[in-house]
PDB file of C-alpha atoms in Angstrom:
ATOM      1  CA  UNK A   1       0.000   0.000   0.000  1.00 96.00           C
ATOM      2  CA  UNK A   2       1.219   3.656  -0.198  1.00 98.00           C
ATOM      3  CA  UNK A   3       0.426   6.286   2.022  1.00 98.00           C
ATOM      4  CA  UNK A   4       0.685   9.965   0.996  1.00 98.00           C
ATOM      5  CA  UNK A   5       2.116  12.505   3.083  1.00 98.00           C
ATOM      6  CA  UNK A   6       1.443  15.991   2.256  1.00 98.00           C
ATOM      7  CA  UNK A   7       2.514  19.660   2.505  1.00 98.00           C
ATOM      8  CA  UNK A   8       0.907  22.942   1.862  1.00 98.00           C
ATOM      9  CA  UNK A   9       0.692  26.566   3.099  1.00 98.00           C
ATOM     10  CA  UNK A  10      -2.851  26.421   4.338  1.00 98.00           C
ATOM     11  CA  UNK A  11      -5.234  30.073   4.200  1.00 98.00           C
ATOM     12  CA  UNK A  12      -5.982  31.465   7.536  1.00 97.00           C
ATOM     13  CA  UNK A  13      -9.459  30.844   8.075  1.00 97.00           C
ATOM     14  CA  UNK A  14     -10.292  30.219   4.901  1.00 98.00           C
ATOM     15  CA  UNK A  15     -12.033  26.666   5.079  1.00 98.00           C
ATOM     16  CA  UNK A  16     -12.863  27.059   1.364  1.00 98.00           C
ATOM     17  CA  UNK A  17      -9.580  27.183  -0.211  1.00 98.00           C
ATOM     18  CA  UNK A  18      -8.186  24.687   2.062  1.00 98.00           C
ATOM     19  CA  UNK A  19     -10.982  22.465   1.472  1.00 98.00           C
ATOM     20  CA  UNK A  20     -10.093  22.917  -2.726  1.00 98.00           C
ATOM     21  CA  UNK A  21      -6.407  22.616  -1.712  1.00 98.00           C
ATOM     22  CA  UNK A  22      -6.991  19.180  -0.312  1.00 98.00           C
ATOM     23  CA  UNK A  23      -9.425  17.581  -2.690  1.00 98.00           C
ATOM     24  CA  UNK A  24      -6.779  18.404  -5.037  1.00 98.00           C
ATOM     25  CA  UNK A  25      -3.626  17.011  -3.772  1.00 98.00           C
ATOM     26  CA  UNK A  26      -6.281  13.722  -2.880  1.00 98.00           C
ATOM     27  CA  UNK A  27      -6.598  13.058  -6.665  1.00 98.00           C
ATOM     28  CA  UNK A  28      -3.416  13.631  -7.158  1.00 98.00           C
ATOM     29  CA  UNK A  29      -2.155  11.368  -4.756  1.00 98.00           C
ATOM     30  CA  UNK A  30      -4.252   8.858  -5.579  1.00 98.00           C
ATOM     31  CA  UNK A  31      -3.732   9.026  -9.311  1.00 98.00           C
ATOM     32  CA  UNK A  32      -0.048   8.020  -8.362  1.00 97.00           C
ATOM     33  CA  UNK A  33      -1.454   4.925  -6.630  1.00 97.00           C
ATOM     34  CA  UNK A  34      -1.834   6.107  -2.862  1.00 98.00           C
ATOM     35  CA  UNK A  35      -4.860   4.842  -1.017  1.00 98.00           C
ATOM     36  CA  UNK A  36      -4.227   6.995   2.351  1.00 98.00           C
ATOM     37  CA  UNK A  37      -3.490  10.336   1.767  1.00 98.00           C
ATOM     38  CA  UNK A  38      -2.219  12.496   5.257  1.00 98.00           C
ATOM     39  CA  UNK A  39      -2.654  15.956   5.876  1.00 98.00           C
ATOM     40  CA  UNK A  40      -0.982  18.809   8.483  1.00 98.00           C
ATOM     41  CA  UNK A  41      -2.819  19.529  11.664  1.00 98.00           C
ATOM     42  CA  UNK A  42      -5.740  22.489  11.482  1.00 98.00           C
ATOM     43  CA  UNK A  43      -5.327  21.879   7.666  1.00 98.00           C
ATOM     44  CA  UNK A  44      -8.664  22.921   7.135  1.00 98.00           C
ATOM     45  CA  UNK A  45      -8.022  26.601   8.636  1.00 98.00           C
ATOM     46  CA  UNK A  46      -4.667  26.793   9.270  1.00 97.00           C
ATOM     47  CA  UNK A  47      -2.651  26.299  11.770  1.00 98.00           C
ATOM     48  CA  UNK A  48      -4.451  29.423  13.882  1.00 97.00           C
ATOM     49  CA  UNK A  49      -5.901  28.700  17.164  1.00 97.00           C
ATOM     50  CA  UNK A  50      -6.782  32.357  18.190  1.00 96.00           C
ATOM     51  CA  UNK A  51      -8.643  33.031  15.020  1.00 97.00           C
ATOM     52  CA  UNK A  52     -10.722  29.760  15.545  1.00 97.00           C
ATOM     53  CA  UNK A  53     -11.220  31.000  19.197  1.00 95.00           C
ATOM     54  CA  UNK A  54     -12.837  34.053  17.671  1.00 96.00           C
ATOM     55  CA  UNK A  55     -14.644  33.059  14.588  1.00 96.00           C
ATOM     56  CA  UNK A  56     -17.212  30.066  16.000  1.00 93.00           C
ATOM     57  CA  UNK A  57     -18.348  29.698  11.980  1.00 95.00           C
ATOM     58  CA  UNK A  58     -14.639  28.261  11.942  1.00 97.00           C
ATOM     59  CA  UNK A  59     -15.942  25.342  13.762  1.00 97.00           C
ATOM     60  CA  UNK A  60     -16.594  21.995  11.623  1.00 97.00           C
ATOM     61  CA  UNK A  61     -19.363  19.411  12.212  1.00 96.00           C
ATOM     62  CA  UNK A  62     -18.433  15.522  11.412  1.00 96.00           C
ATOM     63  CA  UNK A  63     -20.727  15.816   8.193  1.00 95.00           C
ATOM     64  CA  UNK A  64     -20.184  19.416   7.318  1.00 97.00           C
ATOM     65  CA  UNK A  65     -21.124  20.404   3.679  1.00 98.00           C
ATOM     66  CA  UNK A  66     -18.187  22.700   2.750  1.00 98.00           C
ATOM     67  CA  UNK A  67     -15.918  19.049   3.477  1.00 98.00           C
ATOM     68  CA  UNK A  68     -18.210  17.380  -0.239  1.00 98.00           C
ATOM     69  CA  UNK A  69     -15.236  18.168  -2.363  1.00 98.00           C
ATOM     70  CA  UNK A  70     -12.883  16.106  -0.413  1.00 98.00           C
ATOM     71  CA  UNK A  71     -15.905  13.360   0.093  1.00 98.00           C
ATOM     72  CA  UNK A  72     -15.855  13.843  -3.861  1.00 98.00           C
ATOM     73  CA  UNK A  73     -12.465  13.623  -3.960  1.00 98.00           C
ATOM     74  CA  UNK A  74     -11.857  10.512  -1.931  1.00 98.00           C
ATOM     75  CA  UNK A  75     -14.706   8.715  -4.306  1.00 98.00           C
ATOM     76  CA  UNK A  76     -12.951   9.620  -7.633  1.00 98.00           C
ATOM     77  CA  UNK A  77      -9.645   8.900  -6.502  1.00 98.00           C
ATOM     78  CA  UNK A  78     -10.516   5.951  -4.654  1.00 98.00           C
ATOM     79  CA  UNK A  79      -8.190   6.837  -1.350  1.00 98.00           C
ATOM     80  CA  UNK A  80      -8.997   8.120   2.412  1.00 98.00           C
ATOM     81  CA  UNK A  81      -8.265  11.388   2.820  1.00 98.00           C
ATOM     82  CA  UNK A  82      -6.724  12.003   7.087  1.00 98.00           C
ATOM     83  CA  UNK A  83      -8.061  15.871   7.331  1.00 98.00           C
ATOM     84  CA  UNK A  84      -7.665  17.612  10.318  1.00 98.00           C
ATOM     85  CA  UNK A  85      -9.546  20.831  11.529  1.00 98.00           C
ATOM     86  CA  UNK A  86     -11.971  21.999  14.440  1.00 98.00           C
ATOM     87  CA  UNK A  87     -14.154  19.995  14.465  1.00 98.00           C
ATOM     88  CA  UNK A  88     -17.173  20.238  17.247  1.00 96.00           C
ATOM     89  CA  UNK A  89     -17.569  18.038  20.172  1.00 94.00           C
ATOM     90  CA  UNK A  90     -20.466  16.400  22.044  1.00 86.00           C
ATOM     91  CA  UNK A  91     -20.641  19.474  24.062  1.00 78.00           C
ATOM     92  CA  UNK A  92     -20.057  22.803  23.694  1.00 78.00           C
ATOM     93  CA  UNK A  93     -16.199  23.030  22.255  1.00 93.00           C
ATOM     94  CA  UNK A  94     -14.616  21.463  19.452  1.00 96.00           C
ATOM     95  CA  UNK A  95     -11.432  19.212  19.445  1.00 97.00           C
ATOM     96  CA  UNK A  96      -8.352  19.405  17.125  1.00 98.00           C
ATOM     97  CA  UNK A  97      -9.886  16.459  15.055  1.00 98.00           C
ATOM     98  CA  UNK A  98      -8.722  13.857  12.740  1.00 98.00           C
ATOM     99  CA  UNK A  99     -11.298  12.914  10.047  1.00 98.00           C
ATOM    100  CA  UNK A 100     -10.993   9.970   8.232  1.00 98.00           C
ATOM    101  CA  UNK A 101     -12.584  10.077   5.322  1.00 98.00           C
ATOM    102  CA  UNK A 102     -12.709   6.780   3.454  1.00 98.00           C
ATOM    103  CA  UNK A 103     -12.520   6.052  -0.587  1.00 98.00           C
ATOM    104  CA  UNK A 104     -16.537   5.589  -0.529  1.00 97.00           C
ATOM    105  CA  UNK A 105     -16.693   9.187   0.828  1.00 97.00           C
ATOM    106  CA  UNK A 106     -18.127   7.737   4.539  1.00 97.00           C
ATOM    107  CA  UNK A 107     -16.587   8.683   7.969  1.00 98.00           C
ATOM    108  CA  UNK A 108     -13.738   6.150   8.527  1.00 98.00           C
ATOM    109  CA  UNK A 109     -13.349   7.511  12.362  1.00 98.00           C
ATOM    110  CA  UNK A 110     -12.364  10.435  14.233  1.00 97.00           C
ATOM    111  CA  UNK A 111      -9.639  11.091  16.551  1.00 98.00           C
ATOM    112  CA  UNK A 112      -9.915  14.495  19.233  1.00 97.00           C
ATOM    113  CA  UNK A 113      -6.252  15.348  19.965  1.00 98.00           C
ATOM    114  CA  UNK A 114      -5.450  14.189  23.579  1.00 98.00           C
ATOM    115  CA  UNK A 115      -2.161  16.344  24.110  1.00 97.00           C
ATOM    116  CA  UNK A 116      -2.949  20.176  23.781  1.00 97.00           C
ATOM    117  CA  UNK A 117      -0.424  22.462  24.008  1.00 95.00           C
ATOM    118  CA  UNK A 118       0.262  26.299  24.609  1.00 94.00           C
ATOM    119  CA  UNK A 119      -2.961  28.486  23.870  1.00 95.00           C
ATOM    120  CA  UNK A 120      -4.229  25.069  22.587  1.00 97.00           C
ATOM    121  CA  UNK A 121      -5.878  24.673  25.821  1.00 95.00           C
ATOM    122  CA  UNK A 122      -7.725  27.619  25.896  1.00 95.00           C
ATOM    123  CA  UNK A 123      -9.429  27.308  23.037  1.00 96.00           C
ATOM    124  CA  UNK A 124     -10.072  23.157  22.374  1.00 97.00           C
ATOM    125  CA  UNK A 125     -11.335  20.534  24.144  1.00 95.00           C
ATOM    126  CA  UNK A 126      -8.679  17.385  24.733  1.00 96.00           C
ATOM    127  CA  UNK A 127      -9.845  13.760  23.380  1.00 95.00           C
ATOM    128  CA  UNK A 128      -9.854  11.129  25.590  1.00 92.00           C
ATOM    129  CA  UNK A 129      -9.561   7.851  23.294  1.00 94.00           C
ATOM    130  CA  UNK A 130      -7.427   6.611  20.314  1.00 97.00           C
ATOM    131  CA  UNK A 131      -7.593   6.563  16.949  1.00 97.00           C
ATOM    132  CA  UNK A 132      -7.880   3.786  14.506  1.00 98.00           C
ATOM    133  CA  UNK A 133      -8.965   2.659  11.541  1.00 98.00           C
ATOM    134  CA  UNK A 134      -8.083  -0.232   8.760  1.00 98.00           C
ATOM    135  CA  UNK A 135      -7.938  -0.106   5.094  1.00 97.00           C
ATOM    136  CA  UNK A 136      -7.152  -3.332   2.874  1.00 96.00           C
ATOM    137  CA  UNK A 137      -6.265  -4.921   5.934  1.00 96.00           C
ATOM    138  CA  UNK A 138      -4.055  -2.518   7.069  1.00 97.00           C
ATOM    139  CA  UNK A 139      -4.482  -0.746  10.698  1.00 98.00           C
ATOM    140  CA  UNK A 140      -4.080   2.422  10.766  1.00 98.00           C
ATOM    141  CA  UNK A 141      -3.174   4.792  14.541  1.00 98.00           C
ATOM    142  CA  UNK A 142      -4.101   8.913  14.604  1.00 98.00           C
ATOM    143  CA  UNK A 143      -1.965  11.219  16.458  1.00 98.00           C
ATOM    144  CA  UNK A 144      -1.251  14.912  16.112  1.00 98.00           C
ATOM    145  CA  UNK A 145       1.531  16.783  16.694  1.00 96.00           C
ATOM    146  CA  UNK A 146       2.341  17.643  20.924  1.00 96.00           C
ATOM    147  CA  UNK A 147       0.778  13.997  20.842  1.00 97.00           C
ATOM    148  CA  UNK A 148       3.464  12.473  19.519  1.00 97.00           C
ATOM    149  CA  UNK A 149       5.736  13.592  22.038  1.00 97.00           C
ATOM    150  CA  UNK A 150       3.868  11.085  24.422  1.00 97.00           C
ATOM    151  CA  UNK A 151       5.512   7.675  23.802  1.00 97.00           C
ATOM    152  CA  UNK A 152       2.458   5.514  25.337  1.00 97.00           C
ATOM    153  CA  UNK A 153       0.289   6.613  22.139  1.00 97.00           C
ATOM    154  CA  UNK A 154       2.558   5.079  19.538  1.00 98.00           C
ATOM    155  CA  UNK A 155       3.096   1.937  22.083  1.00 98.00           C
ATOM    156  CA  UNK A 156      -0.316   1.353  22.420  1.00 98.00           C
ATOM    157  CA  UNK A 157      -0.847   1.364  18.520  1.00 98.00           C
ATOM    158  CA  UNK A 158       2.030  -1.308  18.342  1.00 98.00           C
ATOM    159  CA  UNK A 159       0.081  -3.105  21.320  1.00 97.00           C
ATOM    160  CA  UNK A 160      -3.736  -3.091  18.737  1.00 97.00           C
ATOM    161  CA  UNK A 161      -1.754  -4.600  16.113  1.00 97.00           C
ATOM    162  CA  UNK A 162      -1.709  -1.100  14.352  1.00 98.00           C
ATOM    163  CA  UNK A 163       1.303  -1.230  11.206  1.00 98.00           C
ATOM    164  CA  UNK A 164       1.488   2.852  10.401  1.00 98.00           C
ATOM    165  CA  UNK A 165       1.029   5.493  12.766  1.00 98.00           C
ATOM    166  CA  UNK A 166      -0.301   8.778  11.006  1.00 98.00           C
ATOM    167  CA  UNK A 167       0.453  12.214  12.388  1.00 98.00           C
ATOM    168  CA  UNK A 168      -1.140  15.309  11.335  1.00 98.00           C
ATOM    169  CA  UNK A 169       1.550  18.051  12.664  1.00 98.00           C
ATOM    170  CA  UNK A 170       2.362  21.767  12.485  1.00 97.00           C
ATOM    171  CA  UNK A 171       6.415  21.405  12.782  1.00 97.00           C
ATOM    172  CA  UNK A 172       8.964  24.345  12.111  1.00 95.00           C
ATOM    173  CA  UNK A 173      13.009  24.298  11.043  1.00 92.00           C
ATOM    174  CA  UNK A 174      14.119  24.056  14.718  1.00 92.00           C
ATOM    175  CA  UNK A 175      11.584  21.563  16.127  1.00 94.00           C
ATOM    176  CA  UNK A 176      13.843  18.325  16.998  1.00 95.00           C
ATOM    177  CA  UNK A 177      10.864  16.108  16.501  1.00 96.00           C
ATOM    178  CA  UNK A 178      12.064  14.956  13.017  1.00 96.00           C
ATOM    179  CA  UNK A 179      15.329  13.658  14.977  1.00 95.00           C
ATOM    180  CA  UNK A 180      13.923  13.019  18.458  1.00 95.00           C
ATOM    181  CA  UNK A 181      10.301  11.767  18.308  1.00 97.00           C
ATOM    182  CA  UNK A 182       9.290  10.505  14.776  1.00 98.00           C
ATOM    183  CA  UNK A 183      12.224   7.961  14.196  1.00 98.00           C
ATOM    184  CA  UNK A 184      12.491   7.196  17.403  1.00 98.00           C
ATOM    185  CA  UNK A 185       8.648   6.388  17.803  1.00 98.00           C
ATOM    186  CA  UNK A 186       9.206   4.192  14.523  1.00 98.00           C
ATOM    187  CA  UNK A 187      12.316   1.965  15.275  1.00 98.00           C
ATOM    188  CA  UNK A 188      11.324   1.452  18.874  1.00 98.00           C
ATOM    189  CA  UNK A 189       7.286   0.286  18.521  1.00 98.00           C
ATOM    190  CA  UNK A 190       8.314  -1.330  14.622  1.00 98.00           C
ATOM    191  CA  UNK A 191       6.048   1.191  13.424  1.00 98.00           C
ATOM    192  CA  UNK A 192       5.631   3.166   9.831  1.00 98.00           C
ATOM    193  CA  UNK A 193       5.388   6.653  11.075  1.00 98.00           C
ATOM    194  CA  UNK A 194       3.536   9.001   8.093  1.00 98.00           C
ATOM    195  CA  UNK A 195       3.820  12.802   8.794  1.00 98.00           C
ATOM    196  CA  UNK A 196       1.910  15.488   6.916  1.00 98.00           C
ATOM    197  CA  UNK A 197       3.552  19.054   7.858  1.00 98.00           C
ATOM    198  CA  UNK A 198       2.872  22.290   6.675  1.00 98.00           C
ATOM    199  CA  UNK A 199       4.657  25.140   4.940  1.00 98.00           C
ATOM    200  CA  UNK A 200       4.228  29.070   4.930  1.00 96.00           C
ATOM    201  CA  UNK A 201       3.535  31.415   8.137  1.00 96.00           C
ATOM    202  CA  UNK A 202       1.338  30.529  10.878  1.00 97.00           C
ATOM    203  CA  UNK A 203       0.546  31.413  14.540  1.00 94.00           C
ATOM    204  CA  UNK A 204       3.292  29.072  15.486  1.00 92.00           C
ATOM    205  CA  UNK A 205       5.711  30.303  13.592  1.00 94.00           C
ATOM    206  CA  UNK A 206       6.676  28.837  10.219  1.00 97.00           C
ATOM    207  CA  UNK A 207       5.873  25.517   8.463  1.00 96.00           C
ATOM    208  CA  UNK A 208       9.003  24.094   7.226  1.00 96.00           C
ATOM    209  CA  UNK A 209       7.816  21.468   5.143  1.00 97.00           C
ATOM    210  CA  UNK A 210       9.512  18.009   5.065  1.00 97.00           C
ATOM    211  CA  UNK A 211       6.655  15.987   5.246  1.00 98.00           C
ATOM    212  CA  UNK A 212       6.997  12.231   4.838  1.00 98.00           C
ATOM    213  CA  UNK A 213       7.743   8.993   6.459  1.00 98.00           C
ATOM    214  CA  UNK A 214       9.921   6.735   8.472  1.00 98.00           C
ATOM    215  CA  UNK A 215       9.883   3.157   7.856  1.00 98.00           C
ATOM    216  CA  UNK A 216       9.987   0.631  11.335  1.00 98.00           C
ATOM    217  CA  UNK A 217      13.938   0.216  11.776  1.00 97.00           C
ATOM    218  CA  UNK A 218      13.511   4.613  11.658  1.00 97.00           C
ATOM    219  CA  UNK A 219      15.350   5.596   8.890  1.00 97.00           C
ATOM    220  CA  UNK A 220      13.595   7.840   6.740  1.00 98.00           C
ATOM    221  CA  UNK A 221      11.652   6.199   3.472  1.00 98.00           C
ATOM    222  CA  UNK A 222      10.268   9.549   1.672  1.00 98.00           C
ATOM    223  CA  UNK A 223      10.807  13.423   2.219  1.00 98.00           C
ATOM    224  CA  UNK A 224       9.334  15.953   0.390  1.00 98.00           C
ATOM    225  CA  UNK A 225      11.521  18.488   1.394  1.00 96.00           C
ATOM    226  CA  UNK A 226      11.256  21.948   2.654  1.00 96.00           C
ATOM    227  CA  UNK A 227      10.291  24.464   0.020  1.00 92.00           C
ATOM    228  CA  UNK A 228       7.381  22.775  -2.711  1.00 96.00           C
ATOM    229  CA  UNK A 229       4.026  22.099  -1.809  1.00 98.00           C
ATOM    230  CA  UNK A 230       2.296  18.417  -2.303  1.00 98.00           C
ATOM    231  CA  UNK A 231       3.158  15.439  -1.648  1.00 98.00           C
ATOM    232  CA  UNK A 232       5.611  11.940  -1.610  1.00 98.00           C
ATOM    233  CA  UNK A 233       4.352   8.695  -1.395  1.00 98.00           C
ATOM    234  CA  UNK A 234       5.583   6.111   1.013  1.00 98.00           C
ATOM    235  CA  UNK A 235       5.195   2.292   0.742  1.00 97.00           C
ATOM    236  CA  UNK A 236       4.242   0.821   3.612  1.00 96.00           C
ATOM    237  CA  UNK A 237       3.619  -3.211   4.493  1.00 87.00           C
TER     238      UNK A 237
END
């Protein structure tokens, strides 16, 4: 199977043009064979958590109409599409949520972001359960970003018999996680570790790219570097 992991400068609070951004690189992808493709965290408004604070319209629900082009997109291309945005909760909040939108266009599963971080926690409500899902027989773990800094998430994925662990991220030049946390969660749980990153200015600084994947002994299997927007594929098993 091949997993795509992409990069893009999202639009601040522009759900629209992110939306068009991602059913794009989705056919794209999966014209080149991929059957998952992964995107950044807050892809779907950017990576900015005090403009989501103060724009409630910014808020997703799990079947929101402005996500039909990547439904549309996941159905023509015939690949799941790992979108992450805010996305509203059983109460009054919204999470930083995974959506896993599956090649028939249906909700694969969601995933709330356990870890928050910074203003994070002003503004989102934390998950409380894992992600999962399986594709062609392939399990699939959800994390995002400060999650992955929590070694017990990507152990308990290699514990449910999960093969790639998929995280959504917001990463900048001088984050250590591409040397620190993403190999190292790979080689030590046997893991394919998928990152989708992001490029251009946000309110965390600036997206340096790189998106790609680690394969289980943690060397790195696919970069896409720091500058272009898109996407590599990587083979996993």
């Amino acid at each position: 199977m091949f997993v795509a992991a992409t990069q893009f400068a999202p639009v601040a609070g522009d759900i629209d043009a992110n939306v068009r951004t991602i059913a794009g690189l989705v056919r794209a992808a999966g014209a080149e064979g991929a059957r998952v493709v992964v995107f950044s965290e807050l892809s779907l408004t950017g990576y900015e958590p005090s403009l989501i604070r103060d724009v409630p319209g910014l808020a997703l629900t799990e079947d929101d109409p402005r996500l039909q082009p990547v439904r549309d997109a996941c159905r023509a291309a015939g690949a799941a599409a790992v979108v992450n945005g805010p996305v509203r909760t059983a109460g009054s909040g919204a999470g930083i949520t995974t959506l896993v939108i599956g090649p028939d266009g249906s909700l694969l599963t969601r995933y709330d972001k356990q870890h928050l971080y910074g203003i994070e926690a002003e503004v989102f409500e934390p998950g409380s359960g894992d992600g999962r899902f399986a594709l062609d027989g392939v399990r699939f773990a959800l994390a995002t970003c400060y999650d992955n800094r929590f070694p017990e998430l990507a152990e308990r994925a290699a514990s449910d018999d999960c093969a790639v662990y998929l995280a959504s991220s917001v990463l900048g030049a001088d984050n250590d996680s591409f040397e620190k946390v993403y190999p190292v969660r790979a080689r030590d749980f046997g893991l394919y570790v998928v990152l989708g990153n992001v490029l251009g200015a946000n309110e965390d600084g600036v997206g340096c790219g790189r998106a790609g994947a680690w394969g289980p002994d943690g060397e790195r299997i696919a970069d896409a570097g720091a500058e272009e927007p898109g996407f590599v594929l990587a083979e996993v098993r």
